[in-house]
Coordinates of C-alpha atoms and ligand atoms in Angstrom, one line a residue:
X1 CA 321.5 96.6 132.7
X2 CA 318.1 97.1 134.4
X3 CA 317.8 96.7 138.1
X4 CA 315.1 95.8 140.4
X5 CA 315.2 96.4 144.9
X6 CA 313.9 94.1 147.3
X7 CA 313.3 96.3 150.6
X8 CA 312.1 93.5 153.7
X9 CA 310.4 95.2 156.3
X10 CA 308.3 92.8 157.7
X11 CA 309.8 92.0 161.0
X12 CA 307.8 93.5 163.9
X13 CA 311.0 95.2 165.9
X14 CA 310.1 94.1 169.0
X15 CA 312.6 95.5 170.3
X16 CA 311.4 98.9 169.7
X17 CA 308.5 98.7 171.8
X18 CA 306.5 100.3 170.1
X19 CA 303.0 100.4 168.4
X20 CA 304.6 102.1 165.4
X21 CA 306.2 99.2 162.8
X22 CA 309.9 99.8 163.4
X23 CA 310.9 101.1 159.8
X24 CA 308.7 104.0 160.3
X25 CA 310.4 105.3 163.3
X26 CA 312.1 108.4 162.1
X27 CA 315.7 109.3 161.2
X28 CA 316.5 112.5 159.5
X29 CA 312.9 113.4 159.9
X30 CA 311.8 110.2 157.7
X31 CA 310.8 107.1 158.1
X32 CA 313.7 105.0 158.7
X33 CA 312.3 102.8 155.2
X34 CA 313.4 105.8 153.1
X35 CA 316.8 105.9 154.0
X36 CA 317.1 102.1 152.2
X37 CA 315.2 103.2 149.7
X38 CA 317.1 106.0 148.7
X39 CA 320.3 104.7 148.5
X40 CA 318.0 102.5 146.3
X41 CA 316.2 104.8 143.8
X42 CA 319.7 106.2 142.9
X43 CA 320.8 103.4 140.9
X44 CA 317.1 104.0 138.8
X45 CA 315.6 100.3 139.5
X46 CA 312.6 98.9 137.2
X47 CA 310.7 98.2 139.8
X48 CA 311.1 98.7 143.5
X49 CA 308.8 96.1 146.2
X50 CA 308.5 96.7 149.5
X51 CA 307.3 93.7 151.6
X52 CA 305.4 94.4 154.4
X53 CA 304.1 92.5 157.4
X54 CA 303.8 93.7 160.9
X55 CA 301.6 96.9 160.7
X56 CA 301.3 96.7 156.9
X57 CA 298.7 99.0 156.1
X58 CA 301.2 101.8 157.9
X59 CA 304.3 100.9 155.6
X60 CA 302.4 101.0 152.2
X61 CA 300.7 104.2 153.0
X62 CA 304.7 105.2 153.6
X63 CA 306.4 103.2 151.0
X64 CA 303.5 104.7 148.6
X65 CA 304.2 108.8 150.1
X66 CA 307.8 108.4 149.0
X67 CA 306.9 107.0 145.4
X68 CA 303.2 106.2 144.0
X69 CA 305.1 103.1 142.2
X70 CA 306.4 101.2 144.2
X71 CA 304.5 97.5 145.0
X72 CA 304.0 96.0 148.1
X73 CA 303.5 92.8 149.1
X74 CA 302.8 90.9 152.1
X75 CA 304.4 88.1 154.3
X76 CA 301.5 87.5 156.8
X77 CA 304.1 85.1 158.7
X78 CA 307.5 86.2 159.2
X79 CA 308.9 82.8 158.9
X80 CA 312.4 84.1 157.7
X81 CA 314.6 86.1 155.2
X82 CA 314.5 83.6 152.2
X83 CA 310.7 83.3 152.2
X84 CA 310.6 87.3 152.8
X85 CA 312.2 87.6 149.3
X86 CA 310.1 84.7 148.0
X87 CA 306.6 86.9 148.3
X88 CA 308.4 89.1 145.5
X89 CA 308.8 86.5 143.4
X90 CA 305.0 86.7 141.2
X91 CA 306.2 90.3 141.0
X92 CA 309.9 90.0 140.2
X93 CA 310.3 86.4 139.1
X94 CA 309.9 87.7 134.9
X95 CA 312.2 90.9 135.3
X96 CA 315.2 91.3 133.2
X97 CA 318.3 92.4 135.1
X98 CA 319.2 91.6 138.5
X99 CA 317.7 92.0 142.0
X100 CA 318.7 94.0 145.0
X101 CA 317.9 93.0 148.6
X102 CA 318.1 95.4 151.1
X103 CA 316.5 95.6 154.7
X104 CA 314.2 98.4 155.8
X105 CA 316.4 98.7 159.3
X106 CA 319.1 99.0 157.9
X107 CA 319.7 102.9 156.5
X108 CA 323.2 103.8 156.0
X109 CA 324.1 101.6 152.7
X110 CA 325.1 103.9 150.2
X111 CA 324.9 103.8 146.7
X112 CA 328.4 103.6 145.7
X113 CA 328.5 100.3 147.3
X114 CA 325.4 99.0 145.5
X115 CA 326.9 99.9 142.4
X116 CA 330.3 98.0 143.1
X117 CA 327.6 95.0 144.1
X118 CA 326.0 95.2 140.6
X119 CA 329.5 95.8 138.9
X120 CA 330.9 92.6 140.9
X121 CA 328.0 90.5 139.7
X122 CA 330.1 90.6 136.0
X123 CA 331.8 87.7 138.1
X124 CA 329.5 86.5 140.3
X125 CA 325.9 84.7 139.6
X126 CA 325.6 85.9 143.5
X127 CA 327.1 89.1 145.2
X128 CA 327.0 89.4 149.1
X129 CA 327.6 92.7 150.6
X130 CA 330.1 91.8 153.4
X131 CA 331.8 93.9 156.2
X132 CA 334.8 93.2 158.8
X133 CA 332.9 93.3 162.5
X134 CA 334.4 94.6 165.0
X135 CA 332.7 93.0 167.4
X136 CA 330.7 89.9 165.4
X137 CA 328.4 88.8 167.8
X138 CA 325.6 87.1 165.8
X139 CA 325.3 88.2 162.8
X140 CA 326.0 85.7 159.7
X141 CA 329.3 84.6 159.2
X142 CA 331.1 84.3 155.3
X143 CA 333.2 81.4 154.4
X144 CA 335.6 81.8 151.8
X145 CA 337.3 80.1 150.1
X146 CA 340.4 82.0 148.3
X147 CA 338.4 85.1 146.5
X148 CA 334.8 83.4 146.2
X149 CA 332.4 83.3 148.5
X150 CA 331.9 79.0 149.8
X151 CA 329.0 79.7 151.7
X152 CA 327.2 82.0 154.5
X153 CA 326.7 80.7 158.0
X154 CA 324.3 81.8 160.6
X155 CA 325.7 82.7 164.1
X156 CA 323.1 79.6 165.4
X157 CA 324.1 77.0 163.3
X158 CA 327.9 78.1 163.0
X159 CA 330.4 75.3 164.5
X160 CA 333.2 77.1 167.2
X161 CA 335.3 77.7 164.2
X162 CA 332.8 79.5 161.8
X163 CA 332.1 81.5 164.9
X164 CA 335.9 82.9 164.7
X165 CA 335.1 84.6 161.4
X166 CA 334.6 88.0 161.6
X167 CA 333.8 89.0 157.6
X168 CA 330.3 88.9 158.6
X169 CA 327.0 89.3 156.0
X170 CA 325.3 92.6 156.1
X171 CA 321.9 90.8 154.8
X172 CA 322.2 93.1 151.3
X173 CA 322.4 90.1 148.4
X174 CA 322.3 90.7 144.8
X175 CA 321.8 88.3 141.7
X176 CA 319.9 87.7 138.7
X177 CA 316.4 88.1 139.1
X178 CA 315.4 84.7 137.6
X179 CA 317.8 82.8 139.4
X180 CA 317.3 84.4 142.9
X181 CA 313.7 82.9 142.8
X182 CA 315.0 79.6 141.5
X183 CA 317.3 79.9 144.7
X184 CA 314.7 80.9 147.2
X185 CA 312.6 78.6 146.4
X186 CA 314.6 75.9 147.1
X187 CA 315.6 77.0 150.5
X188 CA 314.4 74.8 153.4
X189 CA 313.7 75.7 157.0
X190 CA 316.3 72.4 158.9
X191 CA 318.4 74.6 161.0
X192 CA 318.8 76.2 164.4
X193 CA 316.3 79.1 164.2
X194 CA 313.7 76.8 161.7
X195 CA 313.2 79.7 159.2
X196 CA 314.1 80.1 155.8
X197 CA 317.2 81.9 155.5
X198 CA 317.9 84.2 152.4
X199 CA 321.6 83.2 153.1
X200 CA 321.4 79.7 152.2
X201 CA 321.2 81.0 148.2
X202 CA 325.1 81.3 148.7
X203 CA 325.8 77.6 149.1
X204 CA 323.0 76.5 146.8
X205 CA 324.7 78.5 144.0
X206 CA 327.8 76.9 144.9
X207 CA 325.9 73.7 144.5
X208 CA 325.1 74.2 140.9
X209 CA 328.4 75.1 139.8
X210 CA 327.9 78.8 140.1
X211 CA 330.2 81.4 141.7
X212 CA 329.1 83.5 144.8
X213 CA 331.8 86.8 145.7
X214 CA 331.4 89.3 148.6
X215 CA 331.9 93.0 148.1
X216 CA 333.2 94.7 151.8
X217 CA 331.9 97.7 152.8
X218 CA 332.7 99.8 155.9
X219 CA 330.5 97.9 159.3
X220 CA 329.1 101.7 159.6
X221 CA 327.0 101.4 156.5
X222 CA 325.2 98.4 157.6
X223 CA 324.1 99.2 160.7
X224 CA 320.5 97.7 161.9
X225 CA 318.5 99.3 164.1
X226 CA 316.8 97.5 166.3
X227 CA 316.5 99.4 169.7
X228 CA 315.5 103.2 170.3
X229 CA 318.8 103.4 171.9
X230 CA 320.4 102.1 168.4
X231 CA 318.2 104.8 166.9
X232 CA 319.1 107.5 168.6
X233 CA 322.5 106.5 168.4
X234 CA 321.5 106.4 164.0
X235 CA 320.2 109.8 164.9
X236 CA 323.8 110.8 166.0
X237 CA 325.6 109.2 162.8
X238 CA 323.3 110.7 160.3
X239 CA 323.3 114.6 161.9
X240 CA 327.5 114.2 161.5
X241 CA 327.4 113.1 157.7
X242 CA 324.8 115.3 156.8
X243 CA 327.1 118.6 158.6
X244 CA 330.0 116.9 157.1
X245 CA 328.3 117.3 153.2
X246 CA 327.0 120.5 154.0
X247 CA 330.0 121.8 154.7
X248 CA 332.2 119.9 151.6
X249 CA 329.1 121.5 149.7
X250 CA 330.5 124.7 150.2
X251 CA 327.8 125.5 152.9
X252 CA 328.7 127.4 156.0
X253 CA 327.0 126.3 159.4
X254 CA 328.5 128.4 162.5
X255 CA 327.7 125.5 164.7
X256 CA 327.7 122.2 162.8
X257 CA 326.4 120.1 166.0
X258 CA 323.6 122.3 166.7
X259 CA 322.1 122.2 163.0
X260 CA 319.6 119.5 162.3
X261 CA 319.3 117.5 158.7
X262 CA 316.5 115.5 157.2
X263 CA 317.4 113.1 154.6
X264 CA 316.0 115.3 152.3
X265 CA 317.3 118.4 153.0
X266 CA 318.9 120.1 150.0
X267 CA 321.4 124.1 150.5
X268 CA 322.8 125.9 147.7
X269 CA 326.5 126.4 148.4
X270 CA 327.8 129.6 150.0
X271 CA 324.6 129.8 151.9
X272 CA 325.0 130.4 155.5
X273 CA 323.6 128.7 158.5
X274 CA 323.3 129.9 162.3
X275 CA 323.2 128.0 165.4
X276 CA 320.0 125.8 166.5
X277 CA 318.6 125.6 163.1
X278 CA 316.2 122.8 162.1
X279 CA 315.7 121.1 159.0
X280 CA 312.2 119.2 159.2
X281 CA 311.3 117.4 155.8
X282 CA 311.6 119.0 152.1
X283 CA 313.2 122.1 152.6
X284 CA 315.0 122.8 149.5
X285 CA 317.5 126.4 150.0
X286 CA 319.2 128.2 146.9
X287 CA 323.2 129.4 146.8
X288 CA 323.3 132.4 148.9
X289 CA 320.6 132.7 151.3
X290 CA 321.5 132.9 154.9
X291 CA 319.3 131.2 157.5
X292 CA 319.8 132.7 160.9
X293 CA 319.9 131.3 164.2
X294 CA 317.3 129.0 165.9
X295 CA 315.0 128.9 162.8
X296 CA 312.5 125.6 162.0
X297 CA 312.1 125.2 158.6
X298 CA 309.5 122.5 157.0
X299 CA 308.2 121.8 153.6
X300 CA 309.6 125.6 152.2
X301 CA 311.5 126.3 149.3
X302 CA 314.1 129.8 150.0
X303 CA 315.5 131.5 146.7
X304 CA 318.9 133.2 146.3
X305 CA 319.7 135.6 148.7
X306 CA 316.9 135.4 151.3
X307 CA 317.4 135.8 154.4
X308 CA 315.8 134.0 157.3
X309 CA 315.6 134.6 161.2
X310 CA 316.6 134.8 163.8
X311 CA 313.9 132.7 165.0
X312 CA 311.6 132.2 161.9
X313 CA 309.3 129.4 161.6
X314 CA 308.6 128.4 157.4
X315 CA 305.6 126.0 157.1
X316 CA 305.3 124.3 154.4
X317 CA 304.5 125.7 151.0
X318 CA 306.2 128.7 152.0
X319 CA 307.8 129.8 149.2
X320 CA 310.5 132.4 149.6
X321 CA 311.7 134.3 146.2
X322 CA 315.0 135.8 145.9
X323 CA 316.1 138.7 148.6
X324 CA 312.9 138.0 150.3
X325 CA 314.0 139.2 154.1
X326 CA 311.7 137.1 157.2
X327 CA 312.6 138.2 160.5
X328 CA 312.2 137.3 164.1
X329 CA 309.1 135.8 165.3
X330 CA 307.6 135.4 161.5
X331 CA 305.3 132.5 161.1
X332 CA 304.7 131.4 156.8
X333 CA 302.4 128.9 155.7
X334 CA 301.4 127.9 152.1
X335 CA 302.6 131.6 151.4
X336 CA 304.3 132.8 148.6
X337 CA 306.4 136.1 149.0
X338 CA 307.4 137.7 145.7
X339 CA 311.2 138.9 144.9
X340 CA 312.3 141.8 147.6
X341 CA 309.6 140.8 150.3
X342 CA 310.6 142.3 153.6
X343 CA 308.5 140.5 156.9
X344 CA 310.7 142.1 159.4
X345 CA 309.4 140.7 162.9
X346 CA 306.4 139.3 164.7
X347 CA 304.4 138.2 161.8
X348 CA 301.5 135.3 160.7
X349 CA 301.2 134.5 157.1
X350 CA 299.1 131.9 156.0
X351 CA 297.4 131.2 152.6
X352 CA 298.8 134.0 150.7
X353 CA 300.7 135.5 147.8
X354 CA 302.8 138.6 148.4
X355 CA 303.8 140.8 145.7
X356 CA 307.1 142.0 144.8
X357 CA 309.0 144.4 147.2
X358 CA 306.0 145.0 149.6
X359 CA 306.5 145.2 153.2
X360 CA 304.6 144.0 155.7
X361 CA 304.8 145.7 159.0
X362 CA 305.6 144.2 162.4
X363 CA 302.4 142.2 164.1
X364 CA 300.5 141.8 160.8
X365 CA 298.4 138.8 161.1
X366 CA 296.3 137.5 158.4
X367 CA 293.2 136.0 159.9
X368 CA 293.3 132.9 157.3
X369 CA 290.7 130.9 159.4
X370 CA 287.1 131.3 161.0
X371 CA 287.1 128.2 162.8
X372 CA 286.0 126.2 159.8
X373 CA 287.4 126.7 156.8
X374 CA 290.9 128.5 155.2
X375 CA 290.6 132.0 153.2
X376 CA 293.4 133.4 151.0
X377 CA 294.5 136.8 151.7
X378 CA 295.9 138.3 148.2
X379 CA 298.7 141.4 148.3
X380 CA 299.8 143.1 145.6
X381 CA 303.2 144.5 144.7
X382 CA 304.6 147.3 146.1
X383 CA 302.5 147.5 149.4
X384 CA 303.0 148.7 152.7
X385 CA 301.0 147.2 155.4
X386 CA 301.1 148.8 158.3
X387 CA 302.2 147.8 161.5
X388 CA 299.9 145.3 163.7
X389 CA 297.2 145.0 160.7
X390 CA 295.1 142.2 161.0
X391 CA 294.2 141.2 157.3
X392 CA 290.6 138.9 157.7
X393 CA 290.5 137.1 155.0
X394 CA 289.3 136.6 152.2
X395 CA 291.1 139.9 151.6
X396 CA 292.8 141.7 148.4
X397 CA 294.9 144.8 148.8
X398 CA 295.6 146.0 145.7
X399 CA 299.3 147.3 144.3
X400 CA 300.7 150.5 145.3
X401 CA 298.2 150.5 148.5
X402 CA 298.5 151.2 152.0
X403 CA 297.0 150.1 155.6
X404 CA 297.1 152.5 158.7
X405 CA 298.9 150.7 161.5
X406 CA 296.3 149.2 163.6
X407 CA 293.7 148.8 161.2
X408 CA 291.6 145.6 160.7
X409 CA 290.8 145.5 157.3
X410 CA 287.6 143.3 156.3
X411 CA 287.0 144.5 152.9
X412 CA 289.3 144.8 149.9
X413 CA 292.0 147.1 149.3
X414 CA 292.0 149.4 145.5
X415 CA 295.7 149.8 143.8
X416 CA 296.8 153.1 145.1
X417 CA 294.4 153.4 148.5
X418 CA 295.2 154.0 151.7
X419 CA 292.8 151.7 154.0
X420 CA 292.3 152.6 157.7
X421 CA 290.2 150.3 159.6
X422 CA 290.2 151.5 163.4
X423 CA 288.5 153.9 165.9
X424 CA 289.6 157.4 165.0
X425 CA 291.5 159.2 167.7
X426 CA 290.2 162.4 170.1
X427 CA 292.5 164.0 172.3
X428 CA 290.9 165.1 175.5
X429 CA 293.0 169.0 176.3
X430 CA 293.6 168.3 180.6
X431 CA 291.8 165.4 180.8
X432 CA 295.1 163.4 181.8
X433 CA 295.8 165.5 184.6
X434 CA 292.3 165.5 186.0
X435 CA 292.1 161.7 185.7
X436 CA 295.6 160.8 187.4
X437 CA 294.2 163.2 190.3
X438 CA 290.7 162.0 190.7
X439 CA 292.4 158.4 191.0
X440 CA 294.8 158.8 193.2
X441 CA 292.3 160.5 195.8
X442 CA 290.0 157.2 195.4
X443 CA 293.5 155.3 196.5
X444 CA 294.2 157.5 199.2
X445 CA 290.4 157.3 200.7
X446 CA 290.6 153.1 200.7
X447 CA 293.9 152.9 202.2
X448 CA 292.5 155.1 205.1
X449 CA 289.4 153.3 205.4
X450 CA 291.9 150.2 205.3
X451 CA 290.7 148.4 202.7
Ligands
UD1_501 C1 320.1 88.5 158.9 C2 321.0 87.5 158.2 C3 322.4 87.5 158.8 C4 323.0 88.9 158.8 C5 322.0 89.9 159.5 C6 322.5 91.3 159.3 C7 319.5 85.7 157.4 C8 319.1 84.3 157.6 N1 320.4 86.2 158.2 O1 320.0 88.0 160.3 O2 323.3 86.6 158.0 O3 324.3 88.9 159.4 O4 320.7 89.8 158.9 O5 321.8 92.1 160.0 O6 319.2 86.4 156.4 N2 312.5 90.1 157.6 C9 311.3 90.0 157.0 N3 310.6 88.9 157.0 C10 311.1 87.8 157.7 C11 312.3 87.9 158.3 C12 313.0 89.1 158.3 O7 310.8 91.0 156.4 O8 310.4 86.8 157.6 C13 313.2 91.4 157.6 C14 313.4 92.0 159.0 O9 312.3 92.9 159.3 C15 314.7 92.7 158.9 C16 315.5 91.9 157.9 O10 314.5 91.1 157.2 O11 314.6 94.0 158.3 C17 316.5 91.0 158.6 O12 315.8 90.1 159.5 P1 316.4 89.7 160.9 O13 315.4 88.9 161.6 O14 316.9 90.9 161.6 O15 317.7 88.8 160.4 P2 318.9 88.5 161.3 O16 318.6 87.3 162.2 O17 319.4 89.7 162.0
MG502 MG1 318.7 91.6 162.4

């Protein structure tokens, strides 16, 4: 049975404050979109539509980053939920299966419960997921009547009574494609708030003999965010689930609250984590690596057995094979280190591939930029670099070679050689001695001349 999403993100979030369109704020180091459409993309939809309004431009560029596919369309007035769905419909209205809506705000539904929606629609033309609220303030209220769903009420246009219900509508809907559209479009705008509502497909089912059912999910899955306080609060929710699967993963973290997720972030079990570690987006980590404490890690990919930190930054493209060792205060961008790598401590590499089992020494830098454009640096297997090199790039040091500690090395490298590039040293028999005395007589005649 083929499936189709809905995302509406259209609605300004005024509330937020903010110049940004509110489903691009960022949770788990994503836009807050991707969480909805995640959950989403799981269940393999035909086609996914995004539909845009406030700041559109923004949130196809976004919707478009996370997959080239999906369509966007836009509601250039946001005059409610059921006309939201309605700009869909000249790309939806023809698709076999059925239709998800989902909200943009709204990040925490999970899959599992969209796929009890689809398998409740074997009994229902229209599904509604629907959550007990503990506190139902003004969200939409569901009547029902014994185990079908009569109708859905908003909070404006609910009598004192309806207001008593507190099975409330989480906004995610699910139906036939065809007949969703046939819905929407006869939704009018006569109530409190003069909009369309999405809701009203409920009682309009009813209306032609069809049956409408509710499938309850937890009031933490359907969360909105509307506020930067709500947000942060999201922030909060999210870290805890994502330490929570780490850990049931079979992942170790030494200090769950001080290790930060993003929705992407994927660790091989029995890999360890330290304290104040940082996940930014697409970091993807083997089974037995161990990332050390207060390490940021962005857009890098770490093989069996690394090891990372203390205090490692990864870029991204920084490819780690397996046993590759990065130590303290090592920087790696778009750098691919071979099996058995060793950058022990206060290191730069950028642009670069690193043979197998070389080491680099502390303070290497590769000079990967002269102000205007990137060069690649290129080091073979089996290389020692020596400490505090500075590699200006474009550079090649060949397998089996060697650089003098110190050296600045501007020209390539042969297999084999041993490359010194700096100032060759004289000792100077005395000349200490002499020195320390002539300087400490220049002291002694300014502090008498008080100066
Ligand atoms: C909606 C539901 C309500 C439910 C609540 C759950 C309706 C009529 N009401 O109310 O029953 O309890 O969500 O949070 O559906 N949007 C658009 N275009 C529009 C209007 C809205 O894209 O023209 C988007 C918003 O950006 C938002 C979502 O749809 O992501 C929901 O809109 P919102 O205005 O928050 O609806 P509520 O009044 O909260
Ligand atoms: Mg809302």
């Amino acid at each position: 049975m083929s499936v189709s999403l809905i995302v509406l993100a259209a609605g300004k979030g005024t509330r937020m404050d903010s110049d940004l369109p509110k489903v691009l704020h960022r949770l788990g180091a994503a836009p807050l979109l991707y969480h909805a459409l995640q959950a989403g993309q799981t269940l393999d939809p035909a086609q996914i539509v995004v539909v845009a309004g406030h700041g559109a431009s923004l949130v196809e560029k976004s919707a478009h980053a996370f997959d080239a596919a999906i369509e966007v369309v836009h509601q250039a007035e946001q005059l409610g939920t059921g006309h939201a769905v309605a700009q869909a419909a000249p790309l939806l209205a023809n698709a076999p299966g059925d239709v998800i809506v989902l909200y943009g705000d709204t990040p925490f539904v999970r899959t599992d419960t969209l796929q009890a929606m689809l398998d409740a629609r074997a009994r229902h033309a229209v599904v509604v997921l629907g959550f007990e609220a503990a506190d139902p303030g003004r969200y939409g209220r569901l009547v029902v009547d014994s185990d079908s769903l009569d109708r859905i009420v908003e909070f404006k246009d609910a009598t004192d009574e309806e207001r008593v219900i507190t099975l409330c509508n989480s906004g995610v809907i699910c139906a036939d494609a065809s007949l969703l559209f046939d819905l929407v479009a006869l939704v009018g705008n006569e109530n409190a708030s003069g909009e369309y509502y999405l809701t009203d497909i409920v009682a309009l089912a009813r209306a032609k003999g069809l049956s409408a059912g509710v499938v309850i999910c937890d009031e933490a899955e359907t969360l909105g965010i509307n506020t930067r306080a709500e947000l942060a609060a999201a922030e909060a929710a999210f870290q805890a689930r994502m330490r929570a699967e780490a850990m049931e993963n079979g992942v170790t973290l030494a200090d769950p609250a001080t290790v930060y997720f993003a929705l992407d972030t994927v660790i091989g079990r029995d890999t360890t984590i330290g304290p104040n570690v940082v996940f930014g987006p697409r970091v993807t980590i083997e089974s037995g690596a161990e990332i050390k404490a207060f390490c940021h890690l962005e857009g890098c990919h770490i093989s069996r057995g690394a090891s990372v930190g203390p205090f490692a930054r990864l870029r991204p493209g920084a490819e780690l094979a397996e046993d590759v060792h990065v130590g303290n205060f090592v920087e790696i961008k778009n750098t691919v280190l071979d099996e058995g790598v060793k950058v022990g401590h206060l290191t730069y590499l950028g642009d670069t591939h690193v043979g197998e089992h070389t080491n680099i020494g502390a303070g290497t830098i590769t000079c990967n930029y002269d102000g205007v454009n990137k060069h690649r640096t290129e080091i073979g297997p089996r290389v020692f670099i020596g400490s505090n090199t500075m590699l200006v790039a474009p550079v090649t040091i060949g397998r089996d070679a060697m650089t003098g500690s110190g050296s600045v090395i501007t020209e390539n490298v042969p297999a084999e050689a041993l490359a010194l590039g700096r100032a060759k040293q004289v000792n100077k028999p005395g000349l200490a001695v002499r020195l320390f005395d002539r300087l400490k007589s220049i002291k002694a005649k300014r502090q008498k001349e008080g100066q």
